[in-house]
Short mmCIF file of C-alpha atoms and ligand atoms in Angstrom, two decimals:
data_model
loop_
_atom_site.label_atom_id
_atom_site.label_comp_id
_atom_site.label_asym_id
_atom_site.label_seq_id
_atom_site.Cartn_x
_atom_site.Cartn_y
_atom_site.Cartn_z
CA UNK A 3 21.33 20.23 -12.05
CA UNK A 4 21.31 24.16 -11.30
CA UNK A 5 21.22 24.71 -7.47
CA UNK A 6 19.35 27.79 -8.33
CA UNK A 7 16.03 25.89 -9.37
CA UNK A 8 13.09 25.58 -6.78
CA UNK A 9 13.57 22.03 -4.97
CA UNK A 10 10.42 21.17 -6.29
CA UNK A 11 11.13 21.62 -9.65
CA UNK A 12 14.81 19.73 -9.18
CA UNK A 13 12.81 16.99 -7.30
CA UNK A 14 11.21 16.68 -10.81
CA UNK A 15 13.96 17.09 -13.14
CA UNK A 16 17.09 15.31 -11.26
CA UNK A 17 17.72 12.09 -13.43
CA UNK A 18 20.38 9.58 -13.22
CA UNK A 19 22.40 9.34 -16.48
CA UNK A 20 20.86 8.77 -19.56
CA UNK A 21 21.97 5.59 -21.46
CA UNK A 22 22.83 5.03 -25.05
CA UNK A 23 18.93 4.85 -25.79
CA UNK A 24 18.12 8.21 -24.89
CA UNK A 25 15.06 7.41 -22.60
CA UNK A 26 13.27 9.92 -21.13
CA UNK A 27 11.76 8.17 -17.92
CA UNK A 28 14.59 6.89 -15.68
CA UNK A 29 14.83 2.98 -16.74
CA UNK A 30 14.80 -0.01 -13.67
CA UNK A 31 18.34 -1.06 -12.96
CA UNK A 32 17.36 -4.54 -11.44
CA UNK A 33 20.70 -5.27 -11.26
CA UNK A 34 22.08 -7.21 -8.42
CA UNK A 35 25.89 -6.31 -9.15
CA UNK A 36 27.60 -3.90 -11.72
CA UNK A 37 30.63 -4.95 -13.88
CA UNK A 38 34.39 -3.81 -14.21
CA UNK A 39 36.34 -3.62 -17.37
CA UNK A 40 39.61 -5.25 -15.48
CA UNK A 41 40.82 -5.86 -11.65
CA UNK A 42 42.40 -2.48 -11.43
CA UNK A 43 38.82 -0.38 -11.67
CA UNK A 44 37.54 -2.91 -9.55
CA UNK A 45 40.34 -2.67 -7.07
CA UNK A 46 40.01 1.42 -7.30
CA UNK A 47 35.89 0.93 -6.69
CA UNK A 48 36.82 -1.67 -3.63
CA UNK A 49 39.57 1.32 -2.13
CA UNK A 50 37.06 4.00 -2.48
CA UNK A 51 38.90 5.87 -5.06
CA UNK A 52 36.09 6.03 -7.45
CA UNK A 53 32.05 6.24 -7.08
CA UNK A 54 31.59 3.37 -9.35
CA UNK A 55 28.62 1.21 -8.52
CA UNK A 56 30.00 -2.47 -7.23
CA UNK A 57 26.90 -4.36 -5.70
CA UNK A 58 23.18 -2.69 -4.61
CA UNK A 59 23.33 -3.17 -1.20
CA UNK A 60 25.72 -0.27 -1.32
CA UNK A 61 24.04 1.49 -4.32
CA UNK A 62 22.58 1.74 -6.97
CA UNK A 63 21.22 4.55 -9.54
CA UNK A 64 17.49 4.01 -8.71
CA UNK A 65 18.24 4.51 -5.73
CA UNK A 66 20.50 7.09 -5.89
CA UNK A 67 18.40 9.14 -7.64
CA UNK A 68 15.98 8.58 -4.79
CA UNK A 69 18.86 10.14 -2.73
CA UNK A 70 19.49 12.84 -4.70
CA UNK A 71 16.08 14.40 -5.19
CA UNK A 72 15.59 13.96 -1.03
CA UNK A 73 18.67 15.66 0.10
CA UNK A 74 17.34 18.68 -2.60
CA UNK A 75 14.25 18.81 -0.63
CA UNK A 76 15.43 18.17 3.32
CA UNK A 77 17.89 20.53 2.45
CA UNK A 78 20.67 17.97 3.32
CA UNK A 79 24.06 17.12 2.89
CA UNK A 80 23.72 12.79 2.05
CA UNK A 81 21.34 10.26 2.50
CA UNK A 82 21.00 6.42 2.50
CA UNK A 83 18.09 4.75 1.82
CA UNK A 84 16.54 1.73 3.35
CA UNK A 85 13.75 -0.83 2.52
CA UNK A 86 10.86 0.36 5.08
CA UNK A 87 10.46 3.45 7.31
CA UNK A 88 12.07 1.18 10.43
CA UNK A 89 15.27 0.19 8.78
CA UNK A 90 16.16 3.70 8.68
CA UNK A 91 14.89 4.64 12.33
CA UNK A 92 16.73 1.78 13.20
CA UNK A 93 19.63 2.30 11.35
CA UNK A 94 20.65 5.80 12.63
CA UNK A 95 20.28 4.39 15.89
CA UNK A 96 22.48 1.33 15.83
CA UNK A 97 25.04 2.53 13.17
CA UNK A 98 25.67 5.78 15.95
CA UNK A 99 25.15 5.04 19.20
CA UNK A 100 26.84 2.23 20.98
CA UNK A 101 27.00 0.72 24.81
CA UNK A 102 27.45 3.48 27.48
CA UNK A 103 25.59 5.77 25.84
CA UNK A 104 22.05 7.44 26.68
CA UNK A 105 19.39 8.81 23.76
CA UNK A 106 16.65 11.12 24.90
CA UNK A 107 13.49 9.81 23.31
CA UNK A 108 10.00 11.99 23.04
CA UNK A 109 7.73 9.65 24.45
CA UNK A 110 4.97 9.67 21.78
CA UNK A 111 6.47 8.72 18.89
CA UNK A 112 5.73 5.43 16.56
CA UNK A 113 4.99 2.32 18.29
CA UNK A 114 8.02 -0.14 16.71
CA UNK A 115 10.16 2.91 17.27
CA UNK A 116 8.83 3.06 21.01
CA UNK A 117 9.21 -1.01 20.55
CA UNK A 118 13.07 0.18 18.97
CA UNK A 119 14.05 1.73 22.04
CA UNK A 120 13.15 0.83 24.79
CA UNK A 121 13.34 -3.22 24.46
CA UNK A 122 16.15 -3.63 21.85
CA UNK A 123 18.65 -0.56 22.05
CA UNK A 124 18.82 -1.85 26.10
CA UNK A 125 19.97 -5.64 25.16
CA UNK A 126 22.73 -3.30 23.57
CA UNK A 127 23.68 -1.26 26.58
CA UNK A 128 22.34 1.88 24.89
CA UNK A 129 20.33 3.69 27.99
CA UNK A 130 17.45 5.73 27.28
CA UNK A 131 15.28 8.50 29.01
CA UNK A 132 11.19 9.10 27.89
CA UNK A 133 10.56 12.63 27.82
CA UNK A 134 6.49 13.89 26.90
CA UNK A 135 6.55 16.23 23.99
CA UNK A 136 6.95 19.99 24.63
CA UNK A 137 7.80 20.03 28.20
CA UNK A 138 11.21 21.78 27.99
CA UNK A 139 12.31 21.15 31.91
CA UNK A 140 11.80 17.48 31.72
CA UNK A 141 14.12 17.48 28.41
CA UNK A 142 16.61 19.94 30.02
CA UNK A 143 16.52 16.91 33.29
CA UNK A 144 17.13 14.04 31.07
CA UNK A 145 20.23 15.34 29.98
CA UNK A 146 23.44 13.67 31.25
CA UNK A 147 27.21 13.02 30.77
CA UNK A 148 26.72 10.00 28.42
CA UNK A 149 23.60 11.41 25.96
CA UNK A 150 24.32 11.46 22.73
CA UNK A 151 21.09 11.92 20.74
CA UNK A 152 17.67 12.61 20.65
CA UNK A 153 15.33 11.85 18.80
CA UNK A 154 11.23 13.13 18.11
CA UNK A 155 8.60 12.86 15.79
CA UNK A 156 6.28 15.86 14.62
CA UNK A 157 3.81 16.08 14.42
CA UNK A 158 3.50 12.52 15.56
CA UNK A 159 1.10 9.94 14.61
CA UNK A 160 -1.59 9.34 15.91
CA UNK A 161 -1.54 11.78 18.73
CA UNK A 162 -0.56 14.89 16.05
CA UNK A 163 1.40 16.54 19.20
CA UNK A 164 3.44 19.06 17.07
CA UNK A 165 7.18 19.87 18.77
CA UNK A 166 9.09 22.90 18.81
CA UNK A 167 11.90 22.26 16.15
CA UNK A 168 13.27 25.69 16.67
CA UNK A 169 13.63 24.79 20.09
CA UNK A 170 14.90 21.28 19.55
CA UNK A 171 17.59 22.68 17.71
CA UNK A 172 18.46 24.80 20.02
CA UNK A 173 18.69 22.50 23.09
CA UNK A 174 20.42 19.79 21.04
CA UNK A 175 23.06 22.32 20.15
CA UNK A 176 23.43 23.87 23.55
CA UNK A 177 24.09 20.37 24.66
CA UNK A 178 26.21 19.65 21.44
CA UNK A 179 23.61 16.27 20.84
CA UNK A 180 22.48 15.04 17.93
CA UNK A 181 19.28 15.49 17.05
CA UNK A 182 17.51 12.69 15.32
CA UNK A 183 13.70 13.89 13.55
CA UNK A 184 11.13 11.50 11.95
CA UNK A 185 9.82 14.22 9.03
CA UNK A 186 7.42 11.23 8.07
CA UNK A 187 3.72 12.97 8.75
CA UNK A 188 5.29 16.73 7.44
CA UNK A 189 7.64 15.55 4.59
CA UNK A 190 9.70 18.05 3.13
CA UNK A 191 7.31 20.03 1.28
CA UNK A 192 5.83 21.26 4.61
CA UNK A 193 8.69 21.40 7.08
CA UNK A 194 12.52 21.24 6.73
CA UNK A 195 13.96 20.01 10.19
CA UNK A 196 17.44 20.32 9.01
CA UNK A 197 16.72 24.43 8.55
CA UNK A 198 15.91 24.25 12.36
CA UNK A 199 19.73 22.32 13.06
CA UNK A 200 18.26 18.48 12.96
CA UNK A 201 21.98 16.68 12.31
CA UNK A 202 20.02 13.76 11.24
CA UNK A 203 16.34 13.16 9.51
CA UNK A 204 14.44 10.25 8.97
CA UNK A 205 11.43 9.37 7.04
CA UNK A 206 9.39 6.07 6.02
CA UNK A 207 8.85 6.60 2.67
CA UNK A 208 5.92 4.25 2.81
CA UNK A 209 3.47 6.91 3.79
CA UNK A 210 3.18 10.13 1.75
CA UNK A 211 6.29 9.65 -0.66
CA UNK A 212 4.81 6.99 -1.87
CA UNK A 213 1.56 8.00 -1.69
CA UNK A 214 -0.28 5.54 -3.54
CA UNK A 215 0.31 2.44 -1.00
CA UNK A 216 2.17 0.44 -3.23
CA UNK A 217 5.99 0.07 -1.62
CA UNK A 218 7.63 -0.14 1.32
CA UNK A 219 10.90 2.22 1.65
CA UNK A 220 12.83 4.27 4.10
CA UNK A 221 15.50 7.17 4.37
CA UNK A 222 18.37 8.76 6.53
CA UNK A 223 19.40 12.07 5.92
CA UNK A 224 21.20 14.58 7.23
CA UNK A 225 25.01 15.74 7.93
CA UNK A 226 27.87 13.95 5.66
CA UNK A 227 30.05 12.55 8.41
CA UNK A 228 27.01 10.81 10.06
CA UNK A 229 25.84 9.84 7.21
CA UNK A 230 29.26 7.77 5.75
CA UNK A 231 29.20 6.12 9.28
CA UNK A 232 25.20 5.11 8.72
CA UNK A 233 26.19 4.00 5.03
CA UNK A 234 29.03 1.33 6.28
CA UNK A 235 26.66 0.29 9.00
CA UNK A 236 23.93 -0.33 6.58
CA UNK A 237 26.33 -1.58 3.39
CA UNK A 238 27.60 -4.46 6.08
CA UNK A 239 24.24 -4.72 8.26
CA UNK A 240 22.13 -4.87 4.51
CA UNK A 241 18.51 -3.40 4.96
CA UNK A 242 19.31 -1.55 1.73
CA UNK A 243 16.27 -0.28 -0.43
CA UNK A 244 15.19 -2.01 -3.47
CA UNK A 245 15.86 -0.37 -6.98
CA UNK A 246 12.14 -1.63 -8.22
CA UNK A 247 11.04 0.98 -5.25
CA UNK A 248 13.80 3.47 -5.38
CA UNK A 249 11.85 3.44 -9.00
CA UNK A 250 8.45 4.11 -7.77
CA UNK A 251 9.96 6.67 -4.78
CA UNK A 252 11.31 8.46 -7.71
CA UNK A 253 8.33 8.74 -9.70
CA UNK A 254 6.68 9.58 -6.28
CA UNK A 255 8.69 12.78 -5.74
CA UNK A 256 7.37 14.57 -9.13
CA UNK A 257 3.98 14.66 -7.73
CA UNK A 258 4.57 15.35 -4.05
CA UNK A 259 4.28 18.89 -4.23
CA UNK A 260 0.89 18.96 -5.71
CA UNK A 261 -0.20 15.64 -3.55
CA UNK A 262 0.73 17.17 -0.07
CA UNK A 263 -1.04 20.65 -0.81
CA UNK A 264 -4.06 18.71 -2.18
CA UNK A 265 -3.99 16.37 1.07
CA UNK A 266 -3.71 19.03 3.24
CA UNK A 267 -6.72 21.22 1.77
CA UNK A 268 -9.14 18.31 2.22
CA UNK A 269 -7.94 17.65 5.80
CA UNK A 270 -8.24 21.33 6.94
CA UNK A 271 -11.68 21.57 5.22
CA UNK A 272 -12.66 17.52 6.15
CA UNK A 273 -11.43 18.75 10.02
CA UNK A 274 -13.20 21.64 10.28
CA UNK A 275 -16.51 20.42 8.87
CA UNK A 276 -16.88 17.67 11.54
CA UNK A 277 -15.58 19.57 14.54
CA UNK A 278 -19.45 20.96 15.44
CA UNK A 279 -20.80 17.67 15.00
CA UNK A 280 -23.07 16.28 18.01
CA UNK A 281 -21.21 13.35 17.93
CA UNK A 282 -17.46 14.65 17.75
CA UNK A 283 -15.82 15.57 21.32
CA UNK A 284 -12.77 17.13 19.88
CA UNK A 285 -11.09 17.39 16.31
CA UNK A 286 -7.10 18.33 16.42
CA UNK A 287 -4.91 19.09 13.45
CA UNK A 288 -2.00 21.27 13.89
CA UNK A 289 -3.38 24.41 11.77
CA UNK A 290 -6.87 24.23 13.31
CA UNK A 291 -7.30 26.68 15.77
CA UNK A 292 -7.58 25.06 19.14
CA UNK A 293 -4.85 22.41 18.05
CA UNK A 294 -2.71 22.56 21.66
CA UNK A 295 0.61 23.83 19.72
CA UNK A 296 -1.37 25.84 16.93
CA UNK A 297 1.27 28.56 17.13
CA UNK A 298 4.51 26.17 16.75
CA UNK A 299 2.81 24.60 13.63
CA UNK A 300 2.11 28.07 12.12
CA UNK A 301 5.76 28.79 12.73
CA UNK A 302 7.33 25.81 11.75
CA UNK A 303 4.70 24.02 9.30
CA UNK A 304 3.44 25.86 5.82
CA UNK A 305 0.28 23.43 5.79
CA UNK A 306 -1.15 20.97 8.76
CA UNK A 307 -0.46 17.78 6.31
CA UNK A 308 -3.35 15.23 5.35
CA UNK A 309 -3.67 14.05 9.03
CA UNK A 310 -6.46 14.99 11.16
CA UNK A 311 -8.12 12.93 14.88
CA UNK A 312 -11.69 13.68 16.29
CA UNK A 313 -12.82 11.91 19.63
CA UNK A 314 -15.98 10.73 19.62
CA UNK A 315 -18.04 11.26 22.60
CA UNK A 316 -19.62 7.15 22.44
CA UNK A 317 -16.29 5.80 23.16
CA UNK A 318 -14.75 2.40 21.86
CA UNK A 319 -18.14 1.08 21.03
CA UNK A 320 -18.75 4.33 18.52
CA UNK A 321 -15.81 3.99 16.93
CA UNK A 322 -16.30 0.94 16.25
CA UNK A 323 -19.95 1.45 15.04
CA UNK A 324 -18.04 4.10 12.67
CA UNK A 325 -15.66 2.02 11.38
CA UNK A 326 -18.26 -0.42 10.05
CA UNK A 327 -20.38 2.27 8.41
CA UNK A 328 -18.17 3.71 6.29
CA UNK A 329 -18.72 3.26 2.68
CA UNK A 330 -16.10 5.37 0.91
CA UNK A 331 -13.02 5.42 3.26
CA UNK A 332 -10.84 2.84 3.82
CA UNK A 333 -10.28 0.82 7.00
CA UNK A 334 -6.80 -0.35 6.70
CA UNK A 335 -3.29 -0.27 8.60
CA UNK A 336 -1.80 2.45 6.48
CA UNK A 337 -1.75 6.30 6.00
CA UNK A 338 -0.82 9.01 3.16
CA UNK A 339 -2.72 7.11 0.02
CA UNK A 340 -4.23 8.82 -2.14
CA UNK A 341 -7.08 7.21 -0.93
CA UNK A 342 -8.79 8.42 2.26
CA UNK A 343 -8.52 5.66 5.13
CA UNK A 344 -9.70 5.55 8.94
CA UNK A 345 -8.60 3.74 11.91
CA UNK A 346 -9.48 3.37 15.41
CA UNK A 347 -6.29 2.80 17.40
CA UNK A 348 -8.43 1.34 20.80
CA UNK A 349 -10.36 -1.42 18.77
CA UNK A 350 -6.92 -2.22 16.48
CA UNK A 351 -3.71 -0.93 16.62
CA UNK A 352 -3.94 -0.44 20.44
CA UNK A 353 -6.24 -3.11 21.46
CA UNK A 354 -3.84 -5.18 23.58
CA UNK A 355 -3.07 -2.20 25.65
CA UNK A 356 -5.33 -1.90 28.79
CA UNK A 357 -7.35 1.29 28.63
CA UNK A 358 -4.19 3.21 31.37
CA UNK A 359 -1.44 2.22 29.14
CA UNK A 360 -3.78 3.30 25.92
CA UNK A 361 -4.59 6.94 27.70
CA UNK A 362 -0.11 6.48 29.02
CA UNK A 363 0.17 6.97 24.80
CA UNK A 364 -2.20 8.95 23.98
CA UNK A 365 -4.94 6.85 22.86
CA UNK A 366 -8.50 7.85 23.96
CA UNK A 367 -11.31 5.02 23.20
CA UNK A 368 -12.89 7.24 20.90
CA UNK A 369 -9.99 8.33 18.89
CA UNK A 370 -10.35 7.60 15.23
CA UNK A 371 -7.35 8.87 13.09
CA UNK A 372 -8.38 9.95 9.50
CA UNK A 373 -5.51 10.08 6.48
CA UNK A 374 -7.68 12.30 3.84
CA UNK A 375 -6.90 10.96 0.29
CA UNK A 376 -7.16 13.27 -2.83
CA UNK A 377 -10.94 12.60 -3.84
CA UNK A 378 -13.43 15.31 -3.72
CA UNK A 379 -13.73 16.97 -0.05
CA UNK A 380 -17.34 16.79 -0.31
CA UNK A 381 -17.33 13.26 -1.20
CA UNK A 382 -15.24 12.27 2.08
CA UNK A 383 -16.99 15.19 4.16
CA UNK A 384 -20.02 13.07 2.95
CA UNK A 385 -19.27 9.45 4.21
CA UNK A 386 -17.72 10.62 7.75
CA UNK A 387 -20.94 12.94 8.18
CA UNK A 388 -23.00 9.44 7.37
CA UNK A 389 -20.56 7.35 9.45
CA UNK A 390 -21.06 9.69 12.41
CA UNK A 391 -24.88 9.52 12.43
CA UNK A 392 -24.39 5.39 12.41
CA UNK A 393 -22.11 5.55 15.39
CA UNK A 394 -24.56 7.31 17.82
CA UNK A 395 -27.07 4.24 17.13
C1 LIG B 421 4.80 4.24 9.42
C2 LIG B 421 5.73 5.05 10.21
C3 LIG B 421 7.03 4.59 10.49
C4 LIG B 421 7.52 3.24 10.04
O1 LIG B 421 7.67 3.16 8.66
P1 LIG B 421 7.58 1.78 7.82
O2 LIG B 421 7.85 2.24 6.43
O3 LIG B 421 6.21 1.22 8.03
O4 LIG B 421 8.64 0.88 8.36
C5 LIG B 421 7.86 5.42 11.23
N1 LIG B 421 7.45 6.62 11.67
C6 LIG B 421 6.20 7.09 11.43
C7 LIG B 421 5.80 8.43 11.96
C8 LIG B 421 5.30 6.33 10.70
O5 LIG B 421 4.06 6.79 10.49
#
């Protein structure tokens, strides 16, 4: 594949082989293990000294053309891909770090990566400092002797802080770190972390790769000599990605372009025509004006992605009153479908928190976090303007 083409258009067009058959669609290889013609090639595939397939927890060409079409995107050197969003977070943890050494963390980020670090990576002697988002003296404190990486989210979900990449890369190379991003809620298409010096990038695929809410899937990528030490970790360790959804992943990545623009459209105008509502305290997505870091997401993002949050002013009580009344958008435990979906961390995802450790994270009681699908803006405009009227009753 020409280097010179557009990523998008090489995230369409890279293909593993084609077989005898001539196919034009990349066939399933639901193939546990791949044969040898005698010992010796299997021997030479064992000692590394060809790129032969041997067994799919290593690989396997749904998957790497999975691979392939990311590192075109990210911009990256390699990649290995895993079978949700938390085997890779996971993975370029444990497969890098080990006891004695300290990560920096941005203290918003994901809840099982939150979970990640700061009850597991412990039991392993890995130390680990919280930092908030953005405050550039508290990173610069957490530094010490034995820190290795860090490791951030932007924008993050659900708060939708957005952090400084430029900056990030900066610091991490000052302090010759490596720096670790979850790209999930940006994806490629809208922000390369790798063009601002992240060493290491890490998406679940789950969300807007997919797209549809069908599969599960993850991926590392980033620089080639952290990556070979992430691939033996995860060839021995085994939370390798299925070929049925390396298959689907693929397919995803053809449309991703046009999905993410689309998604991002109806948030900006879903965003902006609830923010004068009665009802509505606050709406923030990064490329709304007002949005805390506006001017770091205009440098760093090309569009604000399909995630937007609005506050509303009756609390837990309205949002769960909205919840209930909705009649077109989902209420489910996923994001980046093509189908629009609410939640309400305080009455769900959050709910076992008390109300100090919910505001600790971020979570206001009337915090409802909407993922804007790809039907008509003025049919999901429509059903939150409807849902918002319910709420105040
Ligand atoms: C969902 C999510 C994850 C975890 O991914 P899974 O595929 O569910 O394991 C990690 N980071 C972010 C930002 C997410 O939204």
């Amino acid at each position: 594949m020409s280097s010179q083409l557009d990523p998008v258009t090489q995230a369409i067009r890279i293909q593993s082989e084609k077989t005898q058959h001539h196919e034009h669609s990349t066939p399933l290889y639901l193939t546990s293990s791949f044969t040898f013609e005698d010992a010796d090639t299997m021997r030479a595939a064992f000692a590394g000294e060809s790129d032969d397939n041997i067994y799919s927890r290593f690989s396997n060409p749904n998957v790497d053309e999975f691979i392939a079409k990311m590192c075109v995107l990210e911009g990256a050197e390699a990649g290995f891909a895993t079978a949700s969003g938390m085997a890779a977070i996971f993975g370029s943890f444990f497969a890098l770090l080990q006891q004695g050494d300290h990560l920096i963390c941005c203290s918003s980020v994901f809840g099982s990566t939150y979970t990640i670090v700061t009850k597991y990576l412990q039991r392993f002697g890995i130390e680990h400092t919280l930092v908030p988002a953005n405050d550039e003296a508290a990173w610069e404190a957490a530094v010490k002797p034995n820190t290795k990486m860090i490791y951030l989210e932007t924008p993050t979900n659900p708060q939708l802080e957005v952090l400084d990449l430029e900056w990030a890369g900066k610091f991490s190379k000052k302090h010759n770190l490596i720096l670790n991003v979850d790209n999930c809620f940006a994806t490629p298409l809208l922000q390369r972390p790798v063009d601002f010096g992240a060493d290491l990038v890490v998406h679940s695929a789950t969300k807007w790769i997919d797209g549809q809410g069908r599969v599960l899937g993850g991926i590392i990528l980033g620089r080639q000599d952290l990556i070979n030490e992430i691939y033996l970790f995860c060839r021995n360790t085994g939370p390798s990605l299925s070929p049925f959804n390396a298959w689907v992943l693929s397919k995803s990545l053809e449309t991703l372009d046009v999905r993410i623009t689309r998604h991002s459209e109806n948030a900006l105008a879903t965003a902006k025509a609830v923010q004068n509502h009665p009802e509505v305290a606050w709406v923030k997505y990064p490329l709304l004006e007002g949005h805390p870091q506006f001017d770091i997401a205009k440098k760093q993002m090309k569009l604000g992605g399909g995630v937007f949050c609005m506050e509303l002013k009756g609390g837990v009580e309205a949002g769960r009153k909205f919840l209930n009344a909705l009649e077109l958008l989902t209420v489910t435990a996923n994001l980046g479908d093509s189908r629009s979906i609410a939640s309400h961390p305080a009455s769900t995802t959050h709910s076992k928190l008390s109300s100090e450790e919910q505001l600790a994270v971020g979570i206001t009681p009337g915090l409802i976090r909407i993922s804007t699908g790809l039907e008509k803006d003025r049919d999901i405009i429509a059903d939150i303007l409807q849902a918002l009227e319910k709420s105040a009753e």
